[in-house]
Coordinates of C-alpha atoms in Angstrom, one line a residue:
X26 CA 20.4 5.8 5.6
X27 CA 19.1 9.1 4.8
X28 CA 16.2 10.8 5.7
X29 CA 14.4 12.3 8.6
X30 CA 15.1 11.4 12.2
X31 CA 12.9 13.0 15.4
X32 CA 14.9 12.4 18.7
X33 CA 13.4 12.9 22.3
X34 CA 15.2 12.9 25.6
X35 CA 12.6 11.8 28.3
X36 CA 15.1 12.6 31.2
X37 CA 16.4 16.2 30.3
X38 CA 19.3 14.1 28.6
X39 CA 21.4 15.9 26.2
X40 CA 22.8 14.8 23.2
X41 CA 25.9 13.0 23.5
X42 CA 29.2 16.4 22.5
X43 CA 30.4 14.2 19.7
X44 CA 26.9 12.8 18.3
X45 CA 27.0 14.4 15.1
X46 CA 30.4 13.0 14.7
X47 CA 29.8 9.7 14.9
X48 CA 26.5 10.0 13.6
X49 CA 28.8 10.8 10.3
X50 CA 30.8 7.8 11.1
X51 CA 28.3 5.5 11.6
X52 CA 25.2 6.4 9.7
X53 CA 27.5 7.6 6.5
X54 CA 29.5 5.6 3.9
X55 CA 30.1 8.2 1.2
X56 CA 31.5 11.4 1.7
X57 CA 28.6 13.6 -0.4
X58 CA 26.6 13.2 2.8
X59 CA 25.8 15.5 5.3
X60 CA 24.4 15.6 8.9
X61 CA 22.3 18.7 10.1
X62 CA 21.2 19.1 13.7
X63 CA 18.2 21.3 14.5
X64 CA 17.3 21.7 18.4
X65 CA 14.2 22.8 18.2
X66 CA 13.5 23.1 22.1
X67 CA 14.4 21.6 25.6
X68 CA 15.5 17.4 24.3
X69 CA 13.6 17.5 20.8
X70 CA 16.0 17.5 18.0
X71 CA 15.3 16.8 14.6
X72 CA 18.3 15.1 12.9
X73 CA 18.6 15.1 8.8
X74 CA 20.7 12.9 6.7
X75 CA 21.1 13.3 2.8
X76 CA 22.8 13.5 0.2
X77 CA 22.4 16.5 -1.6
X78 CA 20.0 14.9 -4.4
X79 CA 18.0 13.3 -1.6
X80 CA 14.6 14.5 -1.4
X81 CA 14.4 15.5 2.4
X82 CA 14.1 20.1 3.0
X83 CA 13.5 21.9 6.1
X84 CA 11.4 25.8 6.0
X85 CA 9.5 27.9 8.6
X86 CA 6.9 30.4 9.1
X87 CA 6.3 32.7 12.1
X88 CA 5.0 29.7 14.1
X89 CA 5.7 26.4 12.6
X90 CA 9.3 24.8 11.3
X91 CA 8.4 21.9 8.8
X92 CA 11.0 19.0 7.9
X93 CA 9.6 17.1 5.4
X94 CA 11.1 13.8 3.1
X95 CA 9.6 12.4 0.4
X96 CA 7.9 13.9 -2.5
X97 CA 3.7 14.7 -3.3
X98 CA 4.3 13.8 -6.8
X99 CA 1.6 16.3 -8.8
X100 CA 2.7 19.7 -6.9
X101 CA 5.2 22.0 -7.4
X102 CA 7.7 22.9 -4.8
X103 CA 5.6 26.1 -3.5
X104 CA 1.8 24.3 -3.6
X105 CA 3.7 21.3 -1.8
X106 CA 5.0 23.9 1.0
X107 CA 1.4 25.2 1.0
X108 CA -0.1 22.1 1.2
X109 CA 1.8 21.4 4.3
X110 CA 0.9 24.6 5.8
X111 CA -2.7 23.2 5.5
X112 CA -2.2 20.2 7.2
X113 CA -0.8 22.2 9.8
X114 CA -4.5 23.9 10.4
X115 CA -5.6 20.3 11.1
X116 CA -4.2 20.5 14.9
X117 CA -6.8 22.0 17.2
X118 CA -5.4 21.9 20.9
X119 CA -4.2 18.0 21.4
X120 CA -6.5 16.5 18.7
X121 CA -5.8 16.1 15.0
X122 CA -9.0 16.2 12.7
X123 CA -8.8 13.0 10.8
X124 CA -11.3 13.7 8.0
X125 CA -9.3 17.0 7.0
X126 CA -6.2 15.2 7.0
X127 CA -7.3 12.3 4.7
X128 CA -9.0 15.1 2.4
X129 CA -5.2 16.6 2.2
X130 CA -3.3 13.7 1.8
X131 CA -5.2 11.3 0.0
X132 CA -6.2 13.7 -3.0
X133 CA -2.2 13.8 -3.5
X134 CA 0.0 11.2 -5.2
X135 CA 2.9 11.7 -2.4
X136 CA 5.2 9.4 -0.4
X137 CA 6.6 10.9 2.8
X138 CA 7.5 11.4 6.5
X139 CA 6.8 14.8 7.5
X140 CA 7.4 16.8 11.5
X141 CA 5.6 19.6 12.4
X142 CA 6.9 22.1 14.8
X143 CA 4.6 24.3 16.9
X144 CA 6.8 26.9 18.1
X145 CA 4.4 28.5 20.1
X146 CA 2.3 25.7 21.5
X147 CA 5.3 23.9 22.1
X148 CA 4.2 20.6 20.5
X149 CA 4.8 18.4 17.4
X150 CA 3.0 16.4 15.1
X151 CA 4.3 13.5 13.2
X152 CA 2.4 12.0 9.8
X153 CA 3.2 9.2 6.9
X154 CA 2.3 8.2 4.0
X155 CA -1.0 6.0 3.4
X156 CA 1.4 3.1 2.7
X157 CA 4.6 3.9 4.9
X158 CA 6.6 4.0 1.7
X159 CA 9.2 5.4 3.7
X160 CA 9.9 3.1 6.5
X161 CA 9.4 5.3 10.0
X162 CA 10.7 3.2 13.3
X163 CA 9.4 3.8 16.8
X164 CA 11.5 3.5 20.2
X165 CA 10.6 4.2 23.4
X166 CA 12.9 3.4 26.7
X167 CA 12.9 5.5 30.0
X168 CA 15.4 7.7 28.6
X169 CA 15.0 8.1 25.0
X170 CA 11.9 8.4 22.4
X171 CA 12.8 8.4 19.0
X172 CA 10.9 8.3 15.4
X173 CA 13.8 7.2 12.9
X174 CA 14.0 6.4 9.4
X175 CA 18.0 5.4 9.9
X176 CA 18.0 2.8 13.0
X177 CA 22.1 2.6 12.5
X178 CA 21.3 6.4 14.3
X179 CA 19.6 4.7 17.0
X180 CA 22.7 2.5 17.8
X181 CA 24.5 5.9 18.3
X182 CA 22.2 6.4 21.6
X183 CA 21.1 3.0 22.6
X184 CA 22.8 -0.5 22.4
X185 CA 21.6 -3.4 20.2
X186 CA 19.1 -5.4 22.0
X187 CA 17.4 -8.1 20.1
X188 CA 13.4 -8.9 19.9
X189 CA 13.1 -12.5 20.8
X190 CA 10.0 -12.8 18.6
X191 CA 10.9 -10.5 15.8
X192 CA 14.0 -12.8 15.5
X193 CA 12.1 -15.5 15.3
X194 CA 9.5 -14.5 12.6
X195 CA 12.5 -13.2 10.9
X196 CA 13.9 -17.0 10.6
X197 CA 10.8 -18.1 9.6
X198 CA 9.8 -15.5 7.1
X199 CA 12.6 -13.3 6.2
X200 CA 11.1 -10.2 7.8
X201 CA 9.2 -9.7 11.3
X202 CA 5.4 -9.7 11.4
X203 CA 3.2 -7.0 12.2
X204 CA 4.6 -3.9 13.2
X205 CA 7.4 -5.3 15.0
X206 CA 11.4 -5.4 14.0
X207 CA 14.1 -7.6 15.3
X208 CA 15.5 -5.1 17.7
X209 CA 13.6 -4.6 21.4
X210 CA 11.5 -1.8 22.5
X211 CA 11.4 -1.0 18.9
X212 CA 8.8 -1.0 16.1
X213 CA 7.8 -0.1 12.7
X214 CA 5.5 2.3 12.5
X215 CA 2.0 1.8 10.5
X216 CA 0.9 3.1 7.2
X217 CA -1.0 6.3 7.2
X218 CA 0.2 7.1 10.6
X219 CA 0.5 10.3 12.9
X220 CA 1.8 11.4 16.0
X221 CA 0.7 14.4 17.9
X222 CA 2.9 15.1 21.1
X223 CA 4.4 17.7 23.6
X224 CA 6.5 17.7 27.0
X225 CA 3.7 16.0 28.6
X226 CA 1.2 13.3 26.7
X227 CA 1.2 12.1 23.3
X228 CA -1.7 10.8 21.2
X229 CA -1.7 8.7 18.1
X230 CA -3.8 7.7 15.4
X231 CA -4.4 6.5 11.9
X232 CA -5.7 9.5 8.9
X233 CA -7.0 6.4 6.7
X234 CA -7.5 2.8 7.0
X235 CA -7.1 0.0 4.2
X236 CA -9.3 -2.3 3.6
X237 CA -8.8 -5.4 1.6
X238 CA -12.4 -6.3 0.9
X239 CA -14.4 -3.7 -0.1
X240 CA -14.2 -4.2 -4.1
X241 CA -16.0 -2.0 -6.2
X242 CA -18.8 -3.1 -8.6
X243 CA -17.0 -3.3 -12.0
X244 CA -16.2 -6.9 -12.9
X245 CA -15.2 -6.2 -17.3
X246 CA -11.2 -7.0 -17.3
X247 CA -11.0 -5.0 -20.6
X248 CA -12.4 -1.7 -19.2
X249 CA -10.7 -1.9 -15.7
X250 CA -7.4 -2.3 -17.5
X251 CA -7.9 0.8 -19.5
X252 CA -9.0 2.5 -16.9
X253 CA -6.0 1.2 -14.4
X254 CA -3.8 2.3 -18.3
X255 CA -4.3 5.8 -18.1
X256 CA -3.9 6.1 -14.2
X257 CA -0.8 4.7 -14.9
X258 CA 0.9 6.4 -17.4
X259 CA 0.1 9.7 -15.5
X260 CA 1.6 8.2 -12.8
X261 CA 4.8 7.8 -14.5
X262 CA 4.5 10.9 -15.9
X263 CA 4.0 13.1 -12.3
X264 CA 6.3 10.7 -10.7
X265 CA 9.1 10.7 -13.6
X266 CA 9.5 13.8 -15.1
X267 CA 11.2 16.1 -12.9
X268 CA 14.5 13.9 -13.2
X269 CA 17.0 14.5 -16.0
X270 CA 18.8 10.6 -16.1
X271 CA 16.1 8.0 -15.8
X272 CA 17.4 4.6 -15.3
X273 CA 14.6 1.7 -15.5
X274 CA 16.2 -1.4 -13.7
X275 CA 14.8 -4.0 -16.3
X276 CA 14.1 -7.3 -15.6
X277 CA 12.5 -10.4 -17.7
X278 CA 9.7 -10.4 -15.9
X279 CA 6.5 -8.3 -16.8
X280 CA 6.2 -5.3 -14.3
X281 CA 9.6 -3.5 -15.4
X282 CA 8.5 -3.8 -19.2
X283 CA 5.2 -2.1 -18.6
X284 CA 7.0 0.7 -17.2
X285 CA 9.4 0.8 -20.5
X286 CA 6.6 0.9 -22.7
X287 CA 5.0 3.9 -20.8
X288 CA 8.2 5.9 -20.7
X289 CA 8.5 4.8 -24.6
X290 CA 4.9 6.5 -25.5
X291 CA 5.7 9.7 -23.0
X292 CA 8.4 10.4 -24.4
X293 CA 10.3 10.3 -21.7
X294 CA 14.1 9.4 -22.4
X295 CA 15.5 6.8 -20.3
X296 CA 18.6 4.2 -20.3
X297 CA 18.4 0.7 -19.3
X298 CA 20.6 -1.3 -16.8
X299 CA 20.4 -4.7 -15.4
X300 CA 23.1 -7.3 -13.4
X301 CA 24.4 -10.4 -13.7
X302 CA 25.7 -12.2 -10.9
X303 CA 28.8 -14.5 -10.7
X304 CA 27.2 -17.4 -11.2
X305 CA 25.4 -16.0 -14.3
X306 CA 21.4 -17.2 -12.1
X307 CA 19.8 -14.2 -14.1
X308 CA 21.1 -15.3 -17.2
X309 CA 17.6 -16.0 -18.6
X310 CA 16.2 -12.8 -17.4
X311 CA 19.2 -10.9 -19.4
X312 CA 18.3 -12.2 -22.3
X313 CA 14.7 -11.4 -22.4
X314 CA 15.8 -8.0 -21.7
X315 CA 18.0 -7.7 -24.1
X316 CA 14.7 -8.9 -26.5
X317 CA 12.6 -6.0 -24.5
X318 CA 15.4 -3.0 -25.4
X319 CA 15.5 -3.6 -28.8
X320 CA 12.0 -3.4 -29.0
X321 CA 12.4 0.3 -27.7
X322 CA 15.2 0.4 -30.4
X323 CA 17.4 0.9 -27.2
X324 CA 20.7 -0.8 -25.6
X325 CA 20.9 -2.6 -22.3
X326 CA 23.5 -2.2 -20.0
X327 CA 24.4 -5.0 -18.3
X328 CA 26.9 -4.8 -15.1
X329 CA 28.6 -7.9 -13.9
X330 CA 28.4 -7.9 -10.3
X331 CA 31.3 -9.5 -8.1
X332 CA 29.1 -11.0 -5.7
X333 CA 28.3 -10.5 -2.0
X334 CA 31.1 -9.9 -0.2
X335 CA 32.7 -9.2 3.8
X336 CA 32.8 -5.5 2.5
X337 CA 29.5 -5.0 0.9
X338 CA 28.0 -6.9 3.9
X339 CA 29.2 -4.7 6.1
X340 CA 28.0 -1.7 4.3
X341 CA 24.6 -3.1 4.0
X342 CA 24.4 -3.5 7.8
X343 CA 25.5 0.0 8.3
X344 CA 22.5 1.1 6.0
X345 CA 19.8 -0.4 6.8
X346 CA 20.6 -1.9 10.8
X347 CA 19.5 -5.9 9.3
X348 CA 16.7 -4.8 8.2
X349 CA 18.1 -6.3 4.4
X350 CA 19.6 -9.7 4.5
X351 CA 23.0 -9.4 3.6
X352 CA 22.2 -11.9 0.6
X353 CA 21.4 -8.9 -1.1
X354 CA 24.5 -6.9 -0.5
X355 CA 26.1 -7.5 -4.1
X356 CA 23.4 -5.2 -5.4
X357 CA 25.3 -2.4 -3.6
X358 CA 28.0 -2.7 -6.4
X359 CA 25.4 -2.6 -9.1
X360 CA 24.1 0.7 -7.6
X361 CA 27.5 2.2 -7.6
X362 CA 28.5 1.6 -10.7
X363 CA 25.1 2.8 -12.3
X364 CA 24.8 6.1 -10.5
X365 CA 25.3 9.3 -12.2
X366 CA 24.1 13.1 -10.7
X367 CA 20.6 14.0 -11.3
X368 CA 19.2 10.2 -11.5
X369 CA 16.1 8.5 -10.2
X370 CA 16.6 4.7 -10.1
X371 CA 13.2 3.2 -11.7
X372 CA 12.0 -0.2 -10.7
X373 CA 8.6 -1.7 -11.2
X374 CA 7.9 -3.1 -7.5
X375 CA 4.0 -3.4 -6.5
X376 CA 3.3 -4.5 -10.0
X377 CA 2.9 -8.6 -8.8
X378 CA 0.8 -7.4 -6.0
X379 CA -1.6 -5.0 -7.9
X380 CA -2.2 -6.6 -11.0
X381 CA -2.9 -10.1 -10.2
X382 CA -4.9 -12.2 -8.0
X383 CA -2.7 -12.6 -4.4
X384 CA -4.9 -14.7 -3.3
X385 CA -5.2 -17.4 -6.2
X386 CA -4.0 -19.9 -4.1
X387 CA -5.5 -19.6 -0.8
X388 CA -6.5 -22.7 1.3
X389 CA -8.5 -22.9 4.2
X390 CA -11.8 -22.8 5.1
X391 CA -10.6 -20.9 8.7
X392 CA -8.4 -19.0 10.3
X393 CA -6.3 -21.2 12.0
X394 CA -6.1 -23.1 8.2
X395 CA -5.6 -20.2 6.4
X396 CA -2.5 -19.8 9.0
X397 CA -1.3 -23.2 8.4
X398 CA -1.0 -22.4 4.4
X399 CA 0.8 -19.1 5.8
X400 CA 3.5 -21.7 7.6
X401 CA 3.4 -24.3 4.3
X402 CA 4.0 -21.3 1.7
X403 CA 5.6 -17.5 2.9
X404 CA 8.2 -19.9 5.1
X405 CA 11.7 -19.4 4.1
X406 CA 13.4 -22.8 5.1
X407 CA 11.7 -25.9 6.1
X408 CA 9.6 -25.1 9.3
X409 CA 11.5 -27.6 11.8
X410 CA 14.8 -26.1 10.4
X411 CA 13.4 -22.4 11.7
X412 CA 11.8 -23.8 14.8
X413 CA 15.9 -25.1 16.0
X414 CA 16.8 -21.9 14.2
X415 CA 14.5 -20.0 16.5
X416 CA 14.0 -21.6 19.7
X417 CA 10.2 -20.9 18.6
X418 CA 8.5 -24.4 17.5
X419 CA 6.0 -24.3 14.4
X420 CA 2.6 -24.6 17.0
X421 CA 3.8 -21.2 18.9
X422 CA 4.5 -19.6 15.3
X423 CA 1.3 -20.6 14.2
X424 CA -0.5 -19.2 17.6
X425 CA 0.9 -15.9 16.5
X426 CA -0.2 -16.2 12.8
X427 CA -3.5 -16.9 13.5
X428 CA -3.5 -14.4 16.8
X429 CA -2.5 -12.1 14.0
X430 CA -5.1 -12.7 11.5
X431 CA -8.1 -12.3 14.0
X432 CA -6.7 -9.0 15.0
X433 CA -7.4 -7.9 11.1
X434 CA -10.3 -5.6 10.2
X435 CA -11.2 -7.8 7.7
X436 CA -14.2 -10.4 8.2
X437 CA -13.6 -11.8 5.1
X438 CA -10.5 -15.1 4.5
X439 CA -9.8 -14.1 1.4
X440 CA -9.5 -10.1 3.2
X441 CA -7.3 -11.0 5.8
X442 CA -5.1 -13.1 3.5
X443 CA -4.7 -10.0 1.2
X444 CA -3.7 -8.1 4.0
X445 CA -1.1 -10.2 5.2
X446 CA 0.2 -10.5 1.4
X447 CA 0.3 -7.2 1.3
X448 CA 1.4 -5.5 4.8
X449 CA 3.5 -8.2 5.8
X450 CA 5.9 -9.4 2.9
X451 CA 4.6 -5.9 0.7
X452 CA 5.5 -3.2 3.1
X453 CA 7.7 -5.5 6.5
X454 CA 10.1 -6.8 3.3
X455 CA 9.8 -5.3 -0.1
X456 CA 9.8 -1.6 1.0
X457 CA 12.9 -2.2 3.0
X458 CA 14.7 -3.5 -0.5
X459 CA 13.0 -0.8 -2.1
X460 CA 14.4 1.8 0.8
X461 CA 17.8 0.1 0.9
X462 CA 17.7 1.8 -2.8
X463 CA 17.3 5.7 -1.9
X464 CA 21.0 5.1 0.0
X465 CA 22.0 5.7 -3.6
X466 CA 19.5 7.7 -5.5
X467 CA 16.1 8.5 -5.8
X468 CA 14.7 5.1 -5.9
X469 CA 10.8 5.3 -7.5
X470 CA 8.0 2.7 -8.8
X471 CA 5.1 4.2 -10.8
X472 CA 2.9 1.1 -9.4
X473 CA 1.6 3.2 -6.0
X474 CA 0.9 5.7 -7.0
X475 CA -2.0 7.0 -4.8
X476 CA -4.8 7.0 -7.9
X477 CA -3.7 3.4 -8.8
X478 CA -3.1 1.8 -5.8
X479 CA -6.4 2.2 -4.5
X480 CA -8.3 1.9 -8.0
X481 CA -6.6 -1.8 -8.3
X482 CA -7.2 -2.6 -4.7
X483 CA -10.9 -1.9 -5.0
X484 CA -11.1 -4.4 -8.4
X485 CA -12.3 -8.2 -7.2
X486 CA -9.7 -10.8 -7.6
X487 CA -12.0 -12.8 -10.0
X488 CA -11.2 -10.1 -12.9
X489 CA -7.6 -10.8 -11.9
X490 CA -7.9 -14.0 -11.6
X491 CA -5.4 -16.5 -13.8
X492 CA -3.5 -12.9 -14.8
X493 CA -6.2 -11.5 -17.2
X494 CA -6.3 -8.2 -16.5
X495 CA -2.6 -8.0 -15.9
X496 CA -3.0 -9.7 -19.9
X497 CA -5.2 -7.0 -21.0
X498 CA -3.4 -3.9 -19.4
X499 CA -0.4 -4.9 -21.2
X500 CA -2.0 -5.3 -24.2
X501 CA -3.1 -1.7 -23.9
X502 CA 0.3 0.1 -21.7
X503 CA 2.7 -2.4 -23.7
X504 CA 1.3 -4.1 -26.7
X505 CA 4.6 -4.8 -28.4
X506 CA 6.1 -6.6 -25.5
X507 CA 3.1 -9.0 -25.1
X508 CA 4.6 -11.6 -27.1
X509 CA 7.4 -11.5 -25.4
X510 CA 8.3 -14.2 -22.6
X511 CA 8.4 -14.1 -19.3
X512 CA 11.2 -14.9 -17.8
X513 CA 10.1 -16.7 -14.7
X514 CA 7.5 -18.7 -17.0
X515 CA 9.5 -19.2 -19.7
X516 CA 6.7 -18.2 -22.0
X517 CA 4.6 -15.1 -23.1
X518 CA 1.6 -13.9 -20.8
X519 CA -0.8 -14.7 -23.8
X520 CA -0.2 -18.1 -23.4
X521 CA -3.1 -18.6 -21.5
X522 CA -3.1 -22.4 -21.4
X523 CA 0.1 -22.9 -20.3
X524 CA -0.1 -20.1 -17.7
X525 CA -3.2 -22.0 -16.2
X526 CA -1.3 -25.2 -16.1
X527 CA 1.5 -23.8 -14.6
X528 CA -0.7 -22.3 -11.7
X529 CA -2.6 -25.4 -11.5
X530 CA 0.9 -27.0 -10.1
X531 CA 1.4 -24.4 -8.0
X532 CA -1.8 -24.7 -6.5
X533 CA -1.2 -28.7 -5.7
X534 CA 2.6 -27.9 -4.7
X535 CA 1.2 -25.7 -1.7
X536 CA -1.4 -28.3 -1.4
X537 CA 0.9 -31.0 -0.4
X538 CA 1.4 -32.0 3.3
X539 CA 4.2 -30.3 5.0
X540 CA 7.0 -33.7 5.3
X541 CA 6.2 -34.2 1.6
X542 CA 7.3 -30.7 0.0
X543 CA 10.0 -30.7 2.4
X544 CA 11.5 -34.5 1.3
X545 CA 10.7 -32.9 -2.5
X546 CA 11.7 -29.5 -1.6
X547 CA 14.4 -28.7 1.2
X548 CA 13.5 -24.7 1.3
X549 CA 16.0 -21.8 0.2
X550 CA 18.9 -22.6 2.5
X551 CA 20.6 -19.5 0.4
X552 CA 18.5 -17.2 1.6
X553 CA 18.1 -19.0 5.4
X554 CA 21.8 -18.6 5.6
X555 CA 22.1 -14.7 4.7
X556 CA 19.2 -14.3 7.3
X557 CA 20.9 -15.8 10.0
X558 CA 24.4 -14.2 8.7
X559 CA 22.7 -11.0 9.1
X560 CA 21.5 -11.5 12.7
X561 CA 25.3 -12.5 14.0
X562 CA 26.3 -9.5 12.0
X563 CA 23.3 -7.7 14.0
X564 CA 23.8 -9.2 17.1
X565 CA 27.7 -10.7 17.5
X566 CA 27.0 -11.8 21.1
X567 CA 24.0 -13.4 20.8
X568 CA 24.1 -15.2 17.4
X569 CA 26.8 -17.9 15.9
X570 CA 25.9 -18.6 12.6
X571 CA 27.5 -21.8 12.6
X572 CA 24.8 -23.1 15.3
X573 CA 22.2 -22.6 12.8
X574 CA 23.5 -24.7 9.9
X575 CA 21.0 -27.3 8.6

């Protein structure tokens, strides 16, 4: 995995002689990456891996060294180094000032992980992004303190131990909960974070905090989608137009499209790729975007995956440590046969959870209900299934769901739903896909960007509600696709009866008692099966897929 790696020995430990080595053999599966090594003083090191298109840069001044990954999107290289220099200024003595750091950060469109390294004062301060775009883990054991983005690296210094309860929410949801992963002692850290440490203490804190009920006053669909229209299409201007090969991965669905369109108006030349699998599931979706790229008077290319395989499982595990089911391993063939020098990978993630109403189908009238639908509809398999799976029965899973939901800032259900829609299956699972991406290229989605994320947050669901201001914004970002289907609905967004009808029976499928949808509808044993194949691949002592079998 590339990116930025901090590593801390808490027992005057050195570095292992042949770390870099096998850091290379580990961490590494093509031979255009690199390791670099930087000891900046007595058990810190900062460890960098990349590729040399990979957006991760180290530079100095007469008494900071900054490593920085990611991007801020609307600056040039030099106000970018400047900009970092002014964060620096927000350090006095061991306490960070919060307010100048949000003014910093936030007025940036920028995804990133970023050290700071005060020669002089001999400390260090660590900082994300307001989303944790980048995924940043935390481990701490008597020996070792590390803050990661490639947890294979971790394995280098400390064995595999496995999280009984990230496991376990793993089984039941495809991803772990909260802030926690599936190894021990080890965690994911939180958007927005930052980390301000030396030899002696360390202090932490949070330079902006979400919140998923404070909506702004402005309830007209037509004039929030304009609005949320022209915030986008600068987005994908900033975020797109320093790369020479733009490749949109298009689906059939409606986020990808939008993102066509915008590129389309910009100017902004692009190609188009898509896969099919073996056993041709995304046929349907091909052919919609077939319909989309001759709309843009342009050809898809379609590559015909071989399927997941020992091989490409194996290489997913090395990436990304099980933090991607190995289900998804066959799109590691996809991504090598679509890269080129000089490309950014485009994909239209956050789309379905900006644009829409995530909380459409919420039931309960409390928390421990509003946990229940939780256990009845984000489940991957039937819930006994996990509970044998887990060793963790459905009433212990739901004590933790709704021990979960009361720790929330929100007072608001409908808040606290939103937030787990969001920071759980958002940023725990879809930013690890998104990340397992960036092995390969630049891997970038114009849908959070800073501006629009938090204008779209801020709108009330009832303007979303039953997809009208997604309707609307396409009409105005996209208007020739509109009539176009939708491949998962098998109609066109402006078929507005049909699309209320169709959530209508997905609001009484979730409605149904637990035994019932399970007699009607077993659960994704596909997808339950990579999970636990990607734990024994994880774990070899400790799990037997065969055990788990339904």
């Amino acid at each position: 995995m590339p990116g930025l790696n901090v590593i801390i020995g808490n027992k005057d430990l050195p570095l292992p002689d042949d770390f870099s080595r096998t850091v290379l053999q580990r961490c590494l599966y093509t031979p255009d990456y690199n390791t670099e090594i930087h000891s900046l003083f007595e058990n810190f090191w900062i460890a960098i891996v990349k590729y040399e298109e990979y957006p991760v840069r180290q530079f100095s001044d007469s008494r900071y060294d900054y490593f920085f990954e990611g991007r801020m999107f609307d600056l040039s290289e030099m106000q970018e180094e400047q900009r970092i220099r002014e964060i620096s200024s927000t350090i006095h003595g061991n306490q960070v000032r919060e307010d100048q750091l949000n003014a910093l950060i936030n007025s940036v469109d920028s995804e990133f992980f970023l050290c700071i390294v005060d020669r002089i004062a001999r400390q260090w301060m660590l900082i994300g992004d307001s989303l944790s775009r980048l995924p940043v883990y935390d481990y701490h054991d008597e020996n070792w303190t590390l803050y990661i983005r490639d947890l294979v690296l971790k394995q280098v210094l400390i064995p595999a131990e496995p999280d009984p309860q990230g496991v376990a929410e793993t089984i039941y949801f495809g991803y772990p909960l909260s802030d926690r992963t599936i190894y021990r002692h080890t965690s994911r850290l939180k958007p927005a974070f930052y980390i301000l440490g030396n030899a002696r203490e360390r202090s932490n804190g949070t330079w902006k905090r979400h919140n998923f009920e404070d909506y702004r006053d402005e309830r007209n669909p037509r004039a929030v989608a304009a609005e949320a229209g022209e915030l986008f299409l600068h987005a994908c201007y900033t975020r797109l137009r320093p790369y020479k090969e733009r490749v949109l991965s298009l689906s059939g669905g409606l986020d990808s499209r939008v993102i066509g369109s915008a590129l389309n108006t910009l100017k902004l030349p692009f190609r188009i790729s898509s896969y099919l699998d073996p056993w041709n599931h995304a046929q349907r979706e091909i052919k919609v975007a077939k319909s989309l790229a001759t709309v843009w008077g342009k050809k898809l290319e379609v590559i015909y995956t071989k399927g997941s395989t020992e091989e490409l499982s194996d290489k997913l595990i090395k990436m990304k440590a099980g933090m991607n089911s190995i289900g998804m391993s066959f799109i590691l063939d996809f991504f090598t046969r679509i890269s080129c020098p000089e490309m950014v990978y485009i994909t239209g993630d956050g789309g379905d959870k900006l644009l829409p109403d995530i909380t459409w189908d919420m039931q309960g009238k409390n928390v421990p209900q509003v946990a229940t639908f939780i256990l009845k509809k984000h489940t991957v398999i039937a819930r006994e299934i996990a509970a044998k799976a887990s060793r963790v029965g459905p009433k212990k899973m739901h004590d933790s769901l709704v021990e979960l939901l009361e720790e929330y800032p929100e007072k608001s259900l409908r808040g606290k739903y939103s937030r787990f829609v969001f920071m759980g299956r958002g940023v725990k699972w879809l930013f690890e896909g998104e990340d397992r991406n960036r092995c390969f290229f630049p891997s970038i989605t114009p849908y959070y960007s800073t501006s629009l994320f938090g204008y779209l947050m801020a709108i009330h669901p009832v303007v979303k509600r039953n997809y009208q201001l997604y309707r609307y914004f396409i009409s105005i970002v996209s208007p020739e696709t509109i009539r176009l289907e939708n491949a998962n609905w098998n109609f066109s967004i402006d078929k507005t009866r049909q699309l209320k009808f169709l959530l209508f029976k997905q609001r009484v499928k979730y409605a149904l008692p637990g035994w019932v949808r399970n007699f009607v509808e077993k659960g994704n044993h596909q997808e339950f099966d990579s999970i636990i194949g990607t734990l024994a691949m994880v774990f070899p002592d400790r799990f037997n897929p065969d055990t788990f079998r339904p």
